[in-house]
Short mmCIF file of C-alpha atoms in Angstrom, two decimals:
data_model
loop_
_atom_site.label_atom_id
_atom_site.label_comp_id
_atom_site.label_asym_id
_atom_site.label_seq_id
_atom_site.Cartn_x
_atom_site.Cartn_y
_atom_site.Cartn_z
CA UNK A 26 -80.98 -154.80 19.66
CA UNK A 27 -81.27 -158.88 19.97
CA UNK A 28 -78.25 -160.25 21.97
CA UNK A 29 -75.45 -161.47 19.88
CA UNK A 30 -74.67 -165.50 19.69
CA UNK A 31 -71.88 -166.99 19.41
CA UNK A 32 -71.82 -168.86 15.74
CA UNK A 33 -72.44 -172.09 17.34
CA UNK A 34 -75.01 -171.17 19.44
CA UNK A 35 -76.57 -169.56 15.93
CA UNK A 36 -76.23 -172.90 14.04
CA UNK A 37 -78.01 -174.66 17.29
CA UNK A 38 -80.95 -172.63 17.34
CA UNK A 39 -81.33 -172.95 13.25
CA UNK A 40 -80.91 -176.62 14.11
CA UNK A 41 -83.79 -176.96 17.00
CA UNK A 42 -85.94 -174.55 14.98
CA UNK A 43 -85.32 -176.87 11.76
CA UNK A 44 -85.95 -180.02 13.68
CA UNK A 45 -89.68 -178.31 14.97
CA UNK A 46 -90.48 -177.30 11.21
CA UNK A 47 -89.62 -180.71 11.05
CA UNK A 48 -92.26 -181.92 13.28
CA UNK A 49 -95.08 -179.65 12.51
CA UNK A 50 -95.03 -180.52 8.45
CA UNK A 51 -94.90 -184.52 9.74
CA UNK A 52 -97.99 -184.25 12.10
CA UNK A 53 -99.96 -181.93 9.18
CA UNK A 54 -98.84 -184.09 6.16
CA UNK A 55 -99.27 -187.35 8.33
CA UNK A 56 -103.15 -188.25 7.38
CA UNK A 57 -102.24 -188.79 3.74
CA UNK A 58 -99.97 -191.68 4.48
CA UNK A 59 -102.28 -193.03 7.23
CA UNK A 60 -105.67 -192.40 5.02
CA UNK A 61 -106.11 -196.14 4.77
CA UNK A 62 -105.62 -197.06 7.73
CA UNK A 63 -107.06 -194.18 10.29
CA UNK A 64 -110.55 -194.52 8.68
CA UNK A 65 -111.61 -197.72 8.57
CA UNK A 66 -110.51 -197.28 12.61
CA UNK A 67 -112.72 -194.36 13.15
CA UNK A 68 -115.28 -195.24 10.37
CA UNK A 69 -114.55 -192.75 7.92
CA UNK A 70 -114.65 -192.28 4.47
CA UNK A 71 -111.02 -191.07 2.67
CA UNK A 72 -112.67 -187.49 1.97
CA UNK A 73 -113.15 -187.55 5.69
CA UNK A 74 -109.89 -188.29 7.02
CA UNK A 75 -108.10 -185.83 4.30
CA UNK A 76 -110.50 -183.12 5.47
CA UNK A 77 -108.22 -183.57 8.63
CA UNK A 78 -105.40 -182.46 6.40
CA UNK A 79 -107.52 -179.49 4.84
CA UNK A 80 -109.04 -178.64 7.94
CA UNK A 81 -105.66 -177.67 9.58
CA UNK A 82 -104.89 -175.52 7.23
CA UNK A 83 -107.96 -173.90 7.20
CA UNK A 84 -107.39 -173.05 11.13
CA UNK A 85 -103.76 -171.75 10.32
CA UNK A 86 -104.94 -169.63 7.42
CA UNK A 87 -107.31 -168.05 9.64
CA UNK A 88 -105.27 -167.83 12.91
CA UNK A 89 -102.10 -166.89 11.33
CA UNK A 90 -102.26 -162.73 11.33
CA UNK A 91 -104.93 -162.64 14.33
CA UNK A 92 -102.19 -164.77 16.53
CA UNK A 93 -99.12 -162.75 15.15
CA UNK A 94 -100.28 -159.59 16.15
CA UNK A 95 -101.69 -160.26 19.44
CA UNK A 96 -98.02 -161.98 20.71
CA UNK A 97 -96.39 -159.07 18.59
CA UNK A 98 -94.45 -158.17 22.04
CA UNK A 99 -94.26 -161.61 23.45
CA UNK A 100 -90.48 -162.60 23.58
CA UNK A 101 -89.84 -165.62 21.01
CA UNK A 102 -88.01 -167.76 23.69
CA UNK A 103 -91.42 -168.02 25.36
CA UNK A 104 -93.60 -167.98 22.33
CA UNK A 105 -91.06 -170.82 20.80
CA UNK A 106 -91.28 -172.40 23.94
CA UNK A 107 -94.87 -172.30 25.03
CA UNK A 108 -95.49 -173.35 21.13
CA UNK A 109 -94.10 -176.49 21.34
CA UNK A 110 -95.42 -177.56 24.54
CA UNK A 111 -99.08 -177.19 23.15
CA UNK A 112 -97.56 -179.23 19.77
CA UNK A 113 -96.35 -182.18 21.79
CA UNK A 114 -99.68 -182.08 24.11
CA UNK A 115 -102.21 -181.67 21.30
CA UNK A 116 -100.65 -184.85 19.68
CA UNK A 117 -100.78 -186.78 22.80
CA UNK A 118 -104.17 -186.07 22.95
CA UNK A 119 -105.02 -187.10 19.15
CA UNK A 120 -102.77 -190.54 19.90
CA UNK A 121 -105.29 -191.11 22.61
CA UNK A 122 -108.36 -190.08 20.42
CA UNK A 123 -111.15 -193.00 20.28
CA UNK A 124 -113.33 -190.51 18.19
CA UNK A 125 -113.13 -188.75 15.23
CA UNK A 126 -114.07 -185.31 16.63
CA UNK A 127 -111.79 -185.90 18.94
CA UNK A 128 -109.09 -186.09 16.65
CA UNK A 129 -110.19 -183.31 15.08
CA UNK A 130 -110.09 -180.96 17.78
CA UNK A 131 -106.31 -181.97 18.43
CA UNK A 132 -105.76 -180.97 14.91
CA UNK A 133 -107.09 -177.72 15.62
CA UNK A 134 -104.91 -177.09 18.47
CA UNK A 135 -101.43 -178.11 16.98
CA UNK A 136 -102.86 -176.08 13.59
CA UNK A 137 -102.94 -172.61 16.04
CA UNK A 138 -99.66 -173.73 17.09
CA UNK A 139 -98.21 -173.98 14.25
CA UNK A 140 -100.20 -170.64 12.78
CA UNK A 141 -97.61 -169.00 15.50
CA UNK A 142 -94.35 -171.03 14.84
CA UNK A 143 -94.45 -170.10 11.30
CA UNK A 144 -95.20 -166.44 11.70
CA UNK A 145 -92.26 -165.94 13.91
CA UNK A 146 -89.97 -168.64 13.15
CA UNK A 147 -87.89 -167.47 9.97
CA UNK A 148 -87.19 -164.35 11.29
CA UNK A 149 -86.35 -165.63 14.26
CA UNK A 150 -83.76 -168.15 12.41
CA UNK A 151 -82.37 -165.36 10.17
CA UNK A 152 -81.82 -162.35 12.06
CA UNK A 153 -78.41 -164.26 14.11
CA UNK A 154 -77.20 -163.89 10.41
CA UNK A 155 -75.83 -161.74 7.84
CA UNK A 156 -78.41 -160.51 5.17
CA UNK A 157 -76.00 -161.77 2.58
CA UNK A 158 -76.71 -165.27 3.28
CA UNK A 159 -80.25 -164.99 4.65
CA UNK A 160 -81.21 -166.53 1.73
CA UNK A 161 -78.98 -169.95 2.41
CA UNK A 162 -80.11 -169.80 6.20
CA UNK A 163 -83.55 -169.61 5.02
CA UNK A 164 -83.02 -173.27 2.76
CA UNK A 165 -81.50 -174.99 5.57
CA UNK A 166 -84.06 -173.76 7.80
CA UNK A 167 -86.26 -175.58 5.92
CA UNK A 168 -84.66 -178.50 5.36
CA UNK A 169 -86.42 -179.85 8.61
CA UNK A 170 -89.75 -179.20 6.65
CA UNK A 171 -88.32 -180.92 3.76
CA UNK A 172 -87.18 -183.78 5.87
CA UNK A 173 -90.44 -184.51 7.09
CA UNK A 174 -91.94 -186.07 3.54
CA UNK A 175 -88.13 -187.98 3.64
CA UNK A 176 -88.54 -189.71 7.02
CA UNK A 177 -91.13 -188.01 9.07
CA UNK A 178 -94.10 -188.96 7.02
CA UNK A 179 -92.86 -192.67 5.66
CA UNK A 180 -91.77 -193.44 8.95
CA UNK A 181 -94.82 -192.29 10.35
CA UNK A 182 -96.73 -194.34 7.71
CA UNK A 183 -94.49 -197.27 8.16
CA UNK A 184 -95.20 -196.93 11.85
CA UNK A 185 -98.75 -196.53 11.71
CA UNK A 186 -98.60 -199.74 9.45
CA UNK A 187 -96.73 -201.57 12.03
CA UNK A 188 -97.88 -200.61 15.16
CA UNK A 189 -101.30 -198.50 14.87
CA UNK A 190 -101.87 -194.64 13.45
CA UNK A 191 -101.87 -193.47 17.21
CA UNK A 192 -98.22 -194.36 17.46
CA UNK A 193 -97.35 -192.33 15.14
CA UNK A 194 -98.43 -189.03 16.88
CA UNK A 195 -97.36 -190.19 20.07
CA UNK A 196 -93.81 -190.24 19.13
CA UNK A 197 -94.32 -186.98 17.87
CA UNK A 198 -95.43 -185.64 21.22
CA UNK A 199 -92.41 -187.00 22.51
CA UNK A 200 -90.28 -185.08 20.05
CA UNK A 201 -92.54 -181.77 20.34
CA UNK A 202 -91.30 -181.93 23.84
CA UNK A 203 -87.68 -182.07 23.65
CA UNK A 204 -87.46 -179.61 20.67
CA UNK A 205 -89.53 -177.37 23.25
CA UNK A 206 -86.78 -178.12 25.88
CA UNK A 207 -84.28 -177.14 23.15
CA UNK A 208 -85.92 -173.58 22.14
CA UNK A 209 -86.01 -172.83 25.88
CA UNK A 210 -81.87 -173.58 26.78
CA UNK A 211 -80.46 -172.12 23.01
CA UNK A 212 -82.81 -169.24 22.13
CA UNK A 213 -81.97 -165.90 24.18
CA UNK A 214 -85.06 -163.46 25.19
CA UNK A 215 -85.20 -159.97 23.80
CA UNK A 216 -88.04 -157.97 22.36
CA UNK A 217 -89.22 -159.49 19.00
CA UNK A 218 -88.61 -155.57 16.92
CA UNK A 219 -84.49 -155.88 18.17
CA UNK A 220 -84.38 -158.77 15.93
CA UNK A 221 -82.21 -158.43 13.05
CA UNK A 222 -84.45 -159.71 10.34
CA UNK A 223 -87.65 -157.54 11.87
CA UNK A 224 -87.75 -155.55 8.63
CA UNK A 225 -87.78 -156.17 4.92
CA UNK A 226 -84.41 -155.28 2.89
CA UNK A 227 -86.03 -154.48 -0.37
CA UNK A 228 -89.97 -153.38 0.92
CA UNK A 229 -92.42 -153.72 -2.29
CA UNK A 230 -95.99 -154.09 -1.31
CA UNK A 231 -97.78 -154.69 -4.79
CA UNK A 232 -94.90 -157.61 -5.30
CA UNK A 233 -95.18 -159.07 -1.92
CA UNK A 234 -99.05 -159.02 -2.44
CA UNK A 235 -98.47 -160.70 -5.24
CA UNK A 236 -96.49 -163.13 -4.01
CA UNK A 237 -99.15 -164.26 -1.74
CA UNK A 238 -101.37 -164.53 -4.78
CA UNK A 239 -98.84 -167.31 -6.92
CA UNK A 240 -97.83 -168.91 -3.23
CA UNK A 241 -102.04 -169.80 -2.67
CA UNK A 242 -101.89 -171.00 -6.34
CA UNK A 243 -98.75 -172.97 -6.31
CA UNK A 244 -99.23 -174.81 -2.85
CA UNK A 245 -102.88 -174.98 -4.32
CA UNK A 246 -101.56 -176.89 -7.25
CA UNK A 247 -99.19 -179.29 -5.42
CA UNK A 248 -101.66 -180.25 -2.37
CA UNK A 249 -104.32 -181.04 -5.01
CA UNK A 250 -102.83 -183.90 -5.77
CA UNK A 251 -100.46 -184.16 -2.64
CA UNK A 252 -103.61 -185.17 -0.11
CA UNK A 253 -104.46 -187.79 -2.14
CA UNK A 254 -101.35 -189.22 -3.62
CA UNK A 255 -102.03 -192.15 -1.37
CA UNK A 256 -104.92 -193.34 -4.05
CA UNK A 257 -103.17 -192.22 -6.97
CA UNK A 258 -100.39 -194.62 -6.53
CA UNK A 259 -102.62 -197.54 -5.42
CA UNK A 260 -105.35 -197.32 -8.20
CA UNK A 261 -103.80 -195.38 -11.00
CA UNK A 262 -100.32 -196.62 -10.77
CA UNK A 263 -101.23 -200.17 -8.97
CA UNK A 264 -98.60 -200.20 -6.02
CA UNK A 265 -99.33 -202.29 -3.74
CA UNK A 266 -99.86 -200.86 -0.68
CA UNK A 267 -96.32 -201.71 1.23
CA UNK A 268 -94.31 -199.43 -1.30
CA UNK A 269 -96.37 -196.51 -0.30
CA UNK A 270 -93.25 -195.14 2.09
CA UNK A 271 -90.60 -196.20 0.00
CA UNK A 272 -92.67 -193.52 -2.59
CA UNK A 273 -93.42 -190.69 -0.49
CA UNK A 274 -89.27 -190.83 0.42
CA UNK A 275 -88.33 -191.05 -3.05
CA UNK A 276 -90.16 -187.73 -3.57
CA UNK A 277 -89.09 -186.46 0.07
CA UNK A 278 -85.21 -187.11 -0.99
CA UNK A 279 -85.76 -185.11 -4.26
CA UNK A 280 -86.90 -182.49 -1.94
CA UNK A 281 -83.93 -182.06 -0.16
CA UNK A 282 -82.10 -181.89 -3.45
CA UNK A 283 -84.32 -179.13 -4.50
CA UNK A 284 -83.67 -177.56 -1.52
CA UNK A 285 -80.11 -177.48 -1.61
CA UNK A 286 -80.18 -176.23 -4.89
CA UNK A 287 -82.20 -173.55 -4.03
CA UNK A 288 -79.66 -172.16 -1.73
CA UNK A 289 -77.39 -171.47 -4.12
CA UNK A 290 -79.47 -169.02 -6.02
CA UNK A 291 -82.00 -167.42 -3.02
CA UNK A 292 -79.33 -164.52 -2.18
CA UNK A 293 -78.06 -163.83 -6.07
CA UNK A 294 -81.59 -164.73 -8.35
CA UNK A 295 -84.60 -165.03 -5.68
CA UNK A 296 -87.52 -164.57 -9.03
CA UNK A 297 -85.48 -167.31 -10.97
CA UNK A 298 -85.78 -169.10 -7.57
CA UNK A 299 -89.58 -168.91 -7.89
CA UNK A 300 -89.95 -169.31 -11.46
CA UNK A 301 -87.86 -172.45 -11.73
CA UNK A 302 -89.91 -175.00 -9.14
CA UNK A 303 -92.61 -173.82 -10.67
CA UNK A 304 -92.11 -174.68 -13.82
CA UNK A 305 -90.92 -178.34 -12.92
CA UNK A 306 -94.02 -178.80 -10.81
CA UNK A 307 -95.69 -178.21 -13.63
CA UNK A 308 -94.33 -180.57 -15.74
CA UNK A 309 -94.18 -182.95 -13.53
CA UNK A 310 -98.22 -182.86 -12.39
CA UNK A 311 -99.18 -182.66 -16.03
CA UNK A 312 -96.92 -185.73 -17.01
CA UNK A 313 -98.40 -188.00 -14.13
CA UNK A 314 -101.70 -187.15 -15.30
CA UNK A 315 -100.43 -188.83 -18.69
CA UNK A 316 -98.19 -191.22 -17.28
CA UNK A 317 -100.29 -191.89 -14.30
CA UNK A 318 -99.91 -195.57 -15.39
CA UNK A 319 -96.49 -195.92 -16.07
CA UNK A 320 -94.80 -197.09 -13.19
CA UNK A 321 -91.28 -196.04 -13.89
CA UNK A 322 -92.20 -192.60 -15.16
CA UNK A 323 -94.27 -192.25 -12.09
CA UNK A 324 -91.18 -192.50 -9.65
CA UNK A 325 -89.16 -189.68 -11.75
CA UNK A 326 -92.61 -187.81 -12.02
CA UNK A 327 -92.84 -187.88 -7.95
CA UNK A 328 -89.52 -187.15 -7.60
CA UNK A 329 -89.81 -183.86 -9.45
CA UNK A 330 -92.94 -183.33 -7.77
CA UNK A 331 -91.26 -183.46 -4.94
CA UNK A 332 -87.76 -181.27 -5.78
CA UNK A 333 -90.45 -178.51 -7.08
CA UNK A 334 -92.76 -178.76 -4.02
CA UNK A 335 -89.40 -177.83 -1.30
CA UNK A 336 -87.28 -175.43 -3.78
CA UNK A 337 -90.25 -173.60 -4.25
CA UNK A 338 -91.41 -173.22 -0.05
CA UNK A 339 -87.94 -172.13 0.24
CA UNK A 340 -87.83 -169.67 -2.54
CA UNK A 341 -91.47 -167.86 -0.65
CA UNK A 342 -89.69 -167.55 2.67
CA UNK A 343 -86.57 -166.34 1.44
CA UNK A 344 -88.32 -163.75 -0.93
CA UNK A 345 -90.59 -162.43 2.01
CA UNK A 346 -87.43 -161.70 3.75
CA UNK A 347 -86.91 -159.22 0.89
CA UNK A 348 -90.36 -157.98 0.19
CA UNK A 349 -91.87 -157.58 3.49
CA UNK A 350 -93.52 -153.82 3.50
CA UNK A 351 -93.51 -153.77 7.16
CA UNK A 352 -92.67 -156.49 10.06
CA UNK A 353 -91.61 -159.64 8.55
CA UNK A 354 -93.51 -161.11 11.76
CA UNK A 355 -95.84 -160.28 10.02
CA UNK A 356 -95.31 -160.80 6.44
CA UNK A 357 -94.27 -164.40 7.33
CA UNK A 358 -97.78 -164.77 8.77
CA UNK A 359 -99.33 -163.44 5.69
CA UNK A 360 -97.17 -166.22 3.78
CA UNK A 361 -98.35 -168.87 5.72
CA UNK A 362 -101.98 -168.03 5.42
CA UNK A 363 -101.22 -168.15 1.45
CA UNK A 364 -99.61 -171.64 1.98
CA UNK A 365 -101.98 -173.07 3.98
CA UNK A 366 -104.90 -171.02 1.71
CA UNK A 367 -103.54 -173.77 -0.76
CA UNK A 368 -103.15 -176.51 1.19
CA UNK A 369 -106.91 -176.31 2.10
CA UNK A 370 -108.08 -175.44 -0.96
CA UNK A 371 -106.11 -177.93 -2.68
CA UNK A 372 -107.02 -180.41 -0.20
CA UNK A 373 -110.80 -179.71 -0.29
CA UNK A 374 -110.94 -179.47 -4.56
CA UNK A 375 -108.90 -183.18 -4.49
CA UNK A 376 -111.56 -184.41 -1.91
CA UNK A 377 -115.03 -182.86 -4.09
CA UNK A 378 -113.25 -184.54 -7.52
CA UNK A 379 -111.77 -188.15 -5.93
CA UNK A 380 -115.36 -189.62 -5.83
CA UNK A 381 -116.89 -188.31 -8.80
CA UNK A 382 -113.46 -188.47 -11.20
CA UNK A 383 -110.83 -190.64 -9.24
CA UNK A 384 -107.49 -189.74 -8.34
CA UNK A 385 -105.97 -189.22 -11.84
CA UNK A 386 -107.60 -186.29 -12.76
CA UNK A 387 -106.25 -184.03 -9.94
CA UNK A 388 -102.83 -184.35 -11.38
CA UNK A 389 -103.78 -182.16 -14.29
CA UNK A 390 -105.68 -179.89 -11.83
CA UNK A 391 -102.76 -179.40 -9.87
CA UNK A 392 -100.97 -178.21 -12.77
CA UNK A 393 -103.23 -176.32 -14.08
CA UNK A 394 -102.90 -174.85 -10.85
CA UNK A 395 -99.49 -174.14 -10.55
CA UNK A 396 -99.46 -172.96 -13.91
CA UNK A 397 -101.57 -169.87 -12.77
CA UNK A 398 -98.82 -169.24 -10.23
CA UNK A 399 -95.87 -169.56 -12.94
CA UNK A 400 -97.75 -167.11 -15.30
CA UNK A 401 -97.99 -164.57 -12.68
CA UNK A 402 -94.55 -164.48 -11.07
CA UNK A 403 -93.17 -165.07 -14.22
CA UNK A 404 -95.19 -161.81 -16.12
CA UNK A 405 -94.74 -159.92 -12.73
CA UNK A 406 -90.57 -160.65 -13.42
CA UNK A 407 -90.91 -159.29 -16.89
CA UNK A 408 -92.92 -156.30 -16.33
CA UNK A 409 -89.84 -155.61 -13.38
CA UNK A 410 -87.01 -156.14 -16.07
CA UNK A 411 -85.35 -158.55 -13.41
CA UNK A 412 -85.24 -162.11 -12.61
CA UNK A 413 -82.40 -161.16 -9.78
CA UNK A 414 -81.54 -159.43 -6.56
CA UNK A 415 -83.59 -156.07 -6.25
CA UNK A 416 -82.09 -152.92 -5.22
CA UNK A 417 -82.31 -152.82 -1.41
CA UNK A 418 -84.22 -149.91 0.10
CA UNK A 419 -84.57 -148.33 3.64
CA UNK A 420 -88.06 -147.57 4.85
CA UNK A 421 -87.83 -144.17 3.89
CA UNK A 422 -87.88 -145.50 0.21
CA UNK A 423 -83.99 -144.09 -0.22
CA UNK A 424 -81.34 -146.42 -2.30
CA UNK A 425 -79.54 -149.01 0.61
CA UNK A 426 -76.75 -150.15 -1.02
CA UNK A 427 -75.56 -152.12 2.27
CA UNK A 428 -76.97 -154.71 1.22
CA UNK A 429 -74.67 -155.13 -2.21
CA UNK A 430 -71.84 -154.36 -0.37
CA UNK A 431 -72.56 -157.51 2.19
CA UNK A 432 -73.19 -159.44 -0.80
CA UNK A 433 -69.49 -159.52 -1.48
CA UNK A 434 -68.93 -161.26 1.54
CA UNK A 435 -71.25 -164.54 1.06
CA UNK A 436 -69.07 -166.43 3.31
CA UNK A 437 -69.94 -164.76 6.41
CA UNK A 438 -72.14 -166.86 8.55
CA UNK A 439 -71.31 -165.15 12.03
CA UNK A 440 -74.61 -163.74 13.73
CA UNK A 441 -75.13 -159.89 13.72
CA UNK A 442 -76.98 -157.65 16.07
#
């Protein structure tokens, strides 16, 4: 069993790993805000710089499951600490990169670190809390990732505009070292299999596979536009370059609202928590295509887009902890693979369409992809006959009523062993 942590230390671990998620997502998406600054400095096109996002995601797709299997027995304290050190080193190299190839190489290393982080972080964080509140804990953990578009990318964009894009990566390197030290101090060392969230609470192989497919389509839809949102806002909506950071802030702030709203339903209505953000995201993307030249509408729809993206990400992570058919680390690696398959696919699709069609059609194509994800999950929910919480089962398939009993005490937040 995992060593028992005091509530204060369990929450401190949650905060530290949430900050790590913030740093990773900021690094992954930072080229989106700095496209127009990195491209001329390294003598590359916007689409080529966009590949720094899609290529990053491809590495995560290919590496998540193999790296997770290779490190299954490594104590999470050591694994996460080393991961953050690698993150810091790779960002330092990015800050010093004199060529596109060096920058791309540093992104590969960061992507490998992220592949490991997302495979183990969710189960590590939630394992010290009671089952009845793990959905809420997932949402709080996801707040770090949600804050990346709100604070990380806009601040990085602003810093890149003021002091050069390299400075933004240098700051992230320093943040990574601080987080590495916090993880090594706060997180106890224990065998991964001893974690409290090492297994799914309601394992279902078929529904988990469907969740992965829907995740890839949904995230792909969001990222088809998100990767090239700067050209969309500049060329289609006619905003000035100086307001890009505030507009990204609007989208990210709405993401916080979406994450906090999802926290209220993740434990009790997990399927509804998936369907609602996909519905909002589809409507927002189609709306951006139709009303892309109307600036007030664009601001509102951009907020809906950000809200939906963040809430959907939290819902997928929470659902994984329920449906994982085996180890939640391997299941989380599968979710990370699906997420980044969507990121890579959406970014590549957007990059292929942008030169010939321009930025506006990217919103419509993205909306069609999120609609596919929504349809898959809605049909599955109808087939299952419920949009609520599934009955928990033991690994042998027998009913387990302990989860429903625990759910009657949702205020329990003390860590469990």
